[in-house]
XYZ file of C-alpha atoms in Angstrom:
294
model
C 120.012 101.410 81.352
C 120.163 98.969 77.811
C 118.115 95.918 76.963
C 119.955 93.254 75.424
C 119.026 89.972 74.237
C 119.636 86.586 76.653
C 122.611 84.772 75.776
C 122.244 81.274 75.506
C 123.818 78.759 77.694
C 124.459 78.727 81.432
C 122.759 78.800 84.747
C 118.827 80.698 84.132
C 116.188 82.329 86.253
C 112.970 82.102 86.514
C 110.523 84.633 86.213
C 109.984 86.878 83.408
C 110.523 86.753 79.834
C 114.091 89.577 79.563
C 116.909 90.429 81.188
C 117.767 94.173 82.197
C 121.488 95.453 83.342
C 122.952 98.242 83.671
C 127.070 98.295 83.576
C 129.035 99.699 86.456
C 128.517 103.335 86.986
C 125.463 104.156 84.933
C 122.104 104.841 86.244
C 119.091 107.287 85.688
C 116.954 109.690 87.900
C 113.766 108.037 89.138
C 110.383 109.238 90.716
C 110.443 108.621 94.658
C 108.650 105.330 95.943
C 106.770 106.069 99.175
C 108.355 106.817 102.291
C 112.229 105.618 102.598
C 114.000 104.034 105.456
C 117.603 104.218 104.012
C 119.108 105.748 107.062
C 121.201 108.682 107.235
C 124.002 107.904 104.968
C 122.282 107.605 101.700
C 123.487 109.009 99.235
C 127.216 109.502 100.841
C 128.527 106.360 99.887
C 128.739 104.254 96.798
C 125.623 102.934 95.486
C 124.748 99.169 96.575
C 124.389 96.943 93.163
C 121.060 95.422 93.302
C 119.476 93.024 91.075
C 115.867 91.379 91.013
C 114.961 88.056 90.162
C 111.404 87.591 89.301
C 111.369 90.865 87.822
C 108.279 90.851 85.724
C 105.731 89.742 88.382
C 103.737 91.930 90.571
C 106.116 92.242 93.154
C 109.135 91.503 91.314
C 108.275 94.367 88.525
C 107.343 96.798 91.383
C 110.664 96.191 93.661
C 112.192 97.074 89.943
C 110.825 100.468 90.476
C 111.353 100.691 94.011
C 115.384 99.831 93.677
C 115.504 102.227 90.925
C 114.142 104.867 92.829
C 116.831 104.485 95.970
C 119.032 107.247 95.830
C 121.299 104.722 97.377
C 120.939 101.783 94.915
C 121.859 100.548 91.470
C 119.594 98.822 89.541
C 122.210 96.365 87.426
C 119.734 93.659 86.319
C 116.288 92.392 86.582
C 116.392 88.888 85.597
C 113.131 86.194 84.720
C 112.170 83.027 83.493
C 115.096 81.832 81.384
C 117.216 84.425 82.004
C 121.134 83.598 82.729
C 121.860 83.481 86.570
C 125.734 84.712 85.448
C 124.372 88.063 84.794
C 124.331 88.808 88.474
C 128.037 88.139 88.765
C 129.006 89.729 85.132
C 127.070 92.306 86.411
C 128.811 92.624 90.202
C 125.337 92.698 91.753
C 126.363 92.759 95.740
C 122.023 92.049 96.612
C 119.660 90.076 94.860
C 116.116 90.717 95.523
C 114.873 87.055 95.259
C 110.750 86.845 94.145
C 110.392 84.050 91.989
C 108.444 80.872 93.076
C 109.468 77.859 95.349
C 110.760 75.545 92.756
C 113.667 78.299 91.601
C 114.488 79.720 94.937
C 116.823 76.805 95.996
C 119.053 77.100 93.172
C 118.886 80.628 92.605
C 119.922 81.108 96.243
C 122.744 78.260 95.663
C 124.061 80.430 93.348
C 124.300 83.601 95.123
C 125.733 82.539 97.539
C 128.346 80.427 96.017
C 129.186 83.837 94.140
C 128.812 86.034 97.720
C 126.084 87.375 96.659
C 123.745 88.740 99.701
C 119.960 87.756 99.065
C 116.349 89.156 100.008
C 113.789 86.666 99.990
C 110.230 86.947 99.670
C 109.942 83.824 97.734
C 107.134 81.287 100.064
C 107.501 77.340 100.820
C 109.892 77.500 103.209
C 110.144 74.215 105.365
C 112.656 72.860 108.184
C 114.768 70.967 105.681
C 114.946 73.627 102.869
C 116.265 76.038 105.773
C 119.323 73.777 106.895
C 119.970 73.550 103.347
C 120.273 76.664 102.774
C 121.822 77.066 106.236
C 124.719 74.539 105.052
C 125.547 76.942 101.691
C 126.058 79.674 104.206
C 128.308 77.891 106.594
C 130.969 77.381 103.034
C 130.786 80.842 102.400
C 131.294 83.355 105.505
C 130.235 86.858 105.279
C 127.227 85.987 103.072
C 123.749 86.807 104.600
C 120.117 86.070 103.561
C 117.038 87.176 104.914
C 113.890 85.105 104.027
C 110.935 87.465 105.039
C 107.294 85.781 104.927
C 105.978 89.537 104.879
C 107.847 92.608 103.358
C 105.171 95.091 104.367
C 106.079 96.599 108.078
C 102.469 96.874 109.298
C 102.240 93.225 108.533
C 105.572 92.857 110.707
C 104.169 94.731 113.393
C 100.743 92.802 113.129
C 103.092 89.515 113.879
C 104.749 91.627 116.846
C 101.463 93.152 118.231
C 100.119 89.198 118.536
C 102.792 87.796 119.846
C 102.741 90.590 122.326
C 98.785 90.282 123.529
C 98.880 86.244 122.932
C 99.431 85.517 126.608
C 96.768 87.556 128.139
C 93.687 85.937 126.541
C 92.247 82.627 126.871
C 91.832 81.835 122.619
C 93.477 83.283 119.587
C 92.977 82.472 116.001
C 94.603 83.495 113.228
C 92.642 84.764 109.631
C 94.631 85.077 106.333
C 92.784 86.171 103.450
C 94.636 86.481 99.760
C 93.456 86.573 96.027
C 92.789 83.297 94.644
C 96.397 83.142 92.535
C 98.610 82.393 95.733
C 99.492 79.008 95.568
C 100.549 78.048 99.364
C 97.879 78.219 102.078
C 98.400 79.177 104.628
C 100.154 82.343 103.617
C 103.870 82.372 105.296
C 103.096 85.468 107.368
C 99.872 83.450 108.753
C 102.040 80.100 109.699
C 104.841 82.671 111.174
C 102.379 84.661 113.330
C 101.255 81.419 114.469
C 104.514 80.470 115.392
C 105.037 83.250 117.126
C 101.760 83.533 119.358
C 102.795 79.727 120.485
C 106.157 80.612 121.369
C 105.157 83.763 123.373
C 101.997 81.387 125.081
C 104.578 78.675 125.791
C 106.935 81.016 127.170
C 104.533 82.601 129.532
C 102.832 79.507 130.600
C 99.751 79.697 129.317
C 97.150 76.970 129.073
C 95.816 75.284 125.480
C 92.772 77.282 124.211
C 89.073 76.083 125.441
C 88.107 74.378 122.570
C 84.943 71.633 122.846
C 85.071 70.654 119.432
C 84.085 67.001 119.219
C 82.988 67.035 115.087
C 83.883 68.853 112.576
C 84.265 68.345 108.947
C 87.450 68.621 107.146
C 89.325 71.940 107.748
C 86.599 73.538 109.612
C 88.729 74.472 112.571
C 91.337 75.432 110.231
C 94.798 74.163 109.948
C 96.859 73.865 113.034
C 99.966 75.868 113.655
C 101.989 74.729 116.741
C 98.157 74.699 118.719
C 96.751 77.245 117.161
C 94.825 77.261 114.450
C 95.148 79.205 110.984
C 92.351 80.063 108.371
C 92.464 80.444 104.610
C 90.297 82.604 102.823
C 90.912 83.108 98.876
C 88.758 85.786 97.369
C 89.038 87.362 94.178
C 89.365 91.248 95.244
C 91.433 90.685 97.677
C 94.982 90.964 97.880
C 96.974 90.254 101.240
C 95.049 90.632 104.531
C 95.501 89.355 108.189
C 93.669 89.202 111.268
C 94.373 87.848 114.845
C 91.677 87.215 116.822
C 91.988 87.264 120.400
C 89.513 86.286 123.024
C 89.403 86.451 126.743
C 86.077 86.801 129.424
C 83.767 89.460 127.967
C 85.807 91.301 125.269
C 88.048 90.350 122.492
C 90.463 91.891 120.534
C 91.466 91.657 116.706
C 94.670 92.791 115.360
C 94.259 93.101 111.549
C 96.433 94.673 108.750
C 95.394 95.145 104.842
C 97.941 95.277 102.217
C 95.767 97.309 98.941
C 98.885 97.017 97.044
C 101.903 95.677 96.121
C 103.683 99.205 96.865
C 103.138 98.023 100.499
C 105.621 95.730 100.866
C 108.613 98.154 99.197
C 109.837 99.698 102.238
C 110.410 96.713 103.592
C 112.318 95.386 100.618
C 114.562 98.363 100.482
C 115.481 97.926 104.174
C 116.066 94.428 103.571
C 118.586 94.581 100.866
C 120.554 97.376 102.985
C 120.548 95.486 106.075
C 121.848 92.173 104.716
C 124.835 93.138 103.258
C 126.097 93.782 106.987
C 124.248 90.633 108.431
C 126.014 87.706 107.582
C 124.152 83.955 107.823
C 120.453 83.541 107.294
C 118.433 85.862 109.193
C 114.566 84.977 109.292
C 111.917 87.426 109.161
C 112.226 91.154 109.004
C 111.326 91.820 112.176
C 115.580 91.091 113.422
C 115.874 94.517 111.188
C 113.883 96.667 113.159
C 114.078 98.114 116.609
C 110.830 96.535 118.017
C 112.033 95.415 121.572
């Protein structure tokens, strides 16, 4: 793999301060990056060209490793702030690996998939509108997928599955997010999409609203409120990503909690990711349509 200077002119990333690629057909040995859920092929086929965007941040710069390590992938470029977007098509990168911040992601992803470029998301801010956006790029250019994951770590995916699971079987749940105090969006996307998913499941089985006889409160004391149920923000320096889900029914409760204690956490679930998409066409939302949970 070569560094070379940014060209100037043309579409640019965001991200990092160089630009890494690596032409067709090279590629170096790596050191293995936890536990692997490639499938059984790897290594049989030709390697999937994957490039990162966001590549010098904490998750961007570990995914760099991660991708490098896949006996199944090609590393051709890890792109940052200022970096030209055109270096993922010079390059013939087939995923991008998408971690920069919420004001780049629209038009990085515009350009991807403009180019057929698959994508794996892990970039936050996420709203109704952005989605149908993004949903209306993928309707002019069949055969392109995207996932958008709010959590990349599988026990954080399971977390979301476990609630959703128990939700209808207790009285009150609440939902506790707690993240070091450089994350920008509160609540945390996996918080607001557990949420979501403990009111679906509720709604689906009928249940009634929580007991809640809450008459006062200051500002944000009862949290935010997620489709009924409500979502708390803790920011602690120490701390990196953490979730409970508190559950409550007549004499016993039950929390369902997972700790992320580093950013090599969420790797598997990037890896998985950027296989899976290149056979998913259309935007696919949250990780949890690539595994076999039902």
């Amino acid at each position: 793999m070569r560094i070379r200077p940014v060209p100037q002119g043309g579409a640019r990333a965001r991200g990092s301060d160089e630009i890494r690629t690596t032409p067709p057909g090279s590629g170096r040995p790596a050191r293995p990056h936890g536990f692997d859920l490639s499938g059984k092929e790897a290594g049989k086929m030709s390697k999937l060209r994957v490039a990162v965007l966001g590549a010098k941040g904490r998750i961007g710069s570990e995914a760099v490793r991660a991708v490098e390590a896949a006996d199944d992938m090609e590393l051709v470029a890890a792109l940052g702030r200022d970096d030209r977007l055109e270096t993922l098509a010079e390059t013939g990168a087939q995923v991008v690996v998408e971690l920069t911040t919420p004001a780049s992601v629209m038009g990085n992803l515009d350009f991807c998939v403009r180019h057929g470029i698959h994508a794996v998301v892990g970039t936050t801010g996420w709203t109704d509108d952005r989605l149908a956006q993004l949903t209306g790029l993928l309707d002019r250019s069949p055969g392109t997928g995207v996932l958008i994951a709010p959590n990349f770590s599988i026990g954080a995916v399971l977390t979301m599955k476990f609630a959703q699971i128990a939700a209808p079987y207790f009285e009150s749940v609440e939902v506790v997010e707690l993240h070091h105090p450089n994350k920008v969006d509160a609540p945390s996307g996996t918080a607001t999409r557990t949420a979501q998913l403990i009111a679906e499941a509720r709604r689906k089985a009928g249940s009634a609203p929580a007991p809640d006889a809450t008459v006062t409160a200051l500002d944000g004391a009862r949290g935010a409120d997620v489709d009924g149920v409500p979502v708390h923000a803790v920011r602690l320096r120490g701390l990196l990503a953490h979730q409970e889900v508190l559950l409550g029914g007549e004499g016993e409760t039950l929390t369902v909690r997972h700790d992320s204690l580093h950013h090599s956490s969420f790797m598997p679930g990037i890896l998985l990711g950027t296989r899976r998409v290149v056979t998913t066409p259309g935007l696919t939302f949250g990780l949890e349509h690539f595994l076999d949970l039902n």
